[in-house]
Coordinates of C-alpha atoms in Angstrom, one line a residue:
X132 CA -5.3 -121.4 -163.1
X133 CA -2.0 -120.3 -161.2
X134 CA -2.9 -118.7 -157.9
X135 CA -1.5 -115.2 -158.2
X136 CA -1.0 -113.4 -154.4
X137 CA -1.8 -116.9 -152.7
X138 CA 0.0 -115.9 -149.6
X139 CA -2.2 -112.7 -149.5
X140 CA -5.6 -114.7 -149.9
X141 CA -4.3 -116.9 -147.2
X142 CA -3.8 -114.0 -144.9
X143 CA -7.3 -113.0 -145.8
X144 CA -8.6 -116.4 -145.2
X145 CA -7.3 -116.4 -141.5
X146 CA -8.7 -113.1 -140.9
X147 CA -12.0 -114.3 -142.1
X148 CA -11.9 -117.4 -139.5
X149 CA -11.5 -114.9 -136.7
X150 CA -14.0 -112.8 -137.8
X151 CA -16.5 -115.9 -137.5
X152 CA -15.1 -117.0 -134.3
X153 CA -16.1 -113.4 -132.8
X154 CA -19.5 -113.7 -134.5
X155 CA -20.3 -117.0 -132.8
X156 CA -19.2 -115.3 -129.4
X157 CA -21.6 -112.5 -129.9
X158 CA -24.3 -114.9 -130.5
X159 CA -23.8 -116.9 -127.4
X160 CA -24.0 -113.5 -125.4
X161 CA -27.1 -112.3 -127.0
X162 CA -29.6 -114.7 -125.3
X163 CA -28.2 -113.6 -121.9
X164 CA -28.6 -110.0 -122.9
X165 CA -32.4 -110.5 -123.8
X166 CA -33.0 -112.2 -120.6
X167 CA -31.7 -108.9 -118.9
X168 CA -33.9 -106.7 -121.0
X169 CA -37.2 -108.5 -120.4
X170 CA -37.6 -106.9 -116.9
X171 CA -36.7 -103.5 -118.3
X172 CA -39.2 -103.7 -121.2
X173 CA -42.0 -104.3 -118.5
X174 CA -40.7 -101.1 -116.7
X175 CA -41.1 -99.4 -120.4
X176 CA -44.7 -100.0 -120.3
X177 CA -45.4 -98.2 -117.1
X178 CA -42.9 -95.4 -117.8
X179 CA -43.0 -94.4 -121.5
X180 CA -40.2 -91.9 -121.2
X181 CA -37.6 -94.8 -120.7
X182 CA -36.5 -94.6 -124.1
X183 CA -33.0 -95.2 -123.5
X184 CA -33.3 -99.0 -123.2
X185 CA -34.8 -99.5 -126.6
X186 CA -32.0 -97.5 -128.1
X187 CA -29.5 -99.7 -126.3
X188 CA -31.5 -102.8 -127.7
X189 CA -31.4 -101.4 -131.3
X190 CA -27.6 -101.0 -131.2
X191 CA -27.3 -104.5 -130.1
X192 CA -29.6 -105.7 -133.0
X193 CA -27.4 -103.7 -135.5
X194 CA -24.3 -105.3 -134.3
X195 CA -25.7 -108.6 -134.6
X196 CA -26.9 -107.7 -138.5
X197 CA -23.3 -106.4 -139.1
X198 CA -21.4 -109.8 -137.7
X199 CA -23.9 -111.6 -139.8
X200 CA -23.2 -109.7 -143.1
X201 CA -19.4 -110.0 -142.2
X202 CA -19.8 -113.9 -141.8
X203 CA -21.6 -114.0 -145.2
X204 CA -18.8 -112.0 -146.7
X205 CA -16.2 -114.1 -145.1
X206 CA -17.8 -117.4 -146.3
X207 CA -18.4 -115.7 -149.9
X208 CA -14.5 -114.9 -150.1
X209 CA -13.5 -118.2 -148.8
X210 CA -15.7 -120.1 -151.3
X211 CA -14.0 -117.9 -153.9
X212 CA -10.6 -118.7 -152.5
X213 CA -11.0 -122.3 -152.7
X214 CA -12.5 -122.0 -156.3
X215 CA -9.5 -120.0 -157.6
X216 CA -6.6 -121.5 -155.7
X217 CA -7.5 -125.2 -155.0

């Protein structure tokens, strides 16, 4: 098979590598964020009206899922790129 639009695919491949690097940084930050949240969770038990902290946690959780999904998509695209072009 000849590789049509090889340059385009290589550009995409570079972008995917950048995405994966960003995801790794997010994962490194997350344990720190969780450590900071633990004292807040103790406060939540005493003050049920402090629900704002829960929402923040949820946002971080969603970001983590989005990053994982992006990495999975990048890996799949990279695999396809290797199959078709090399």
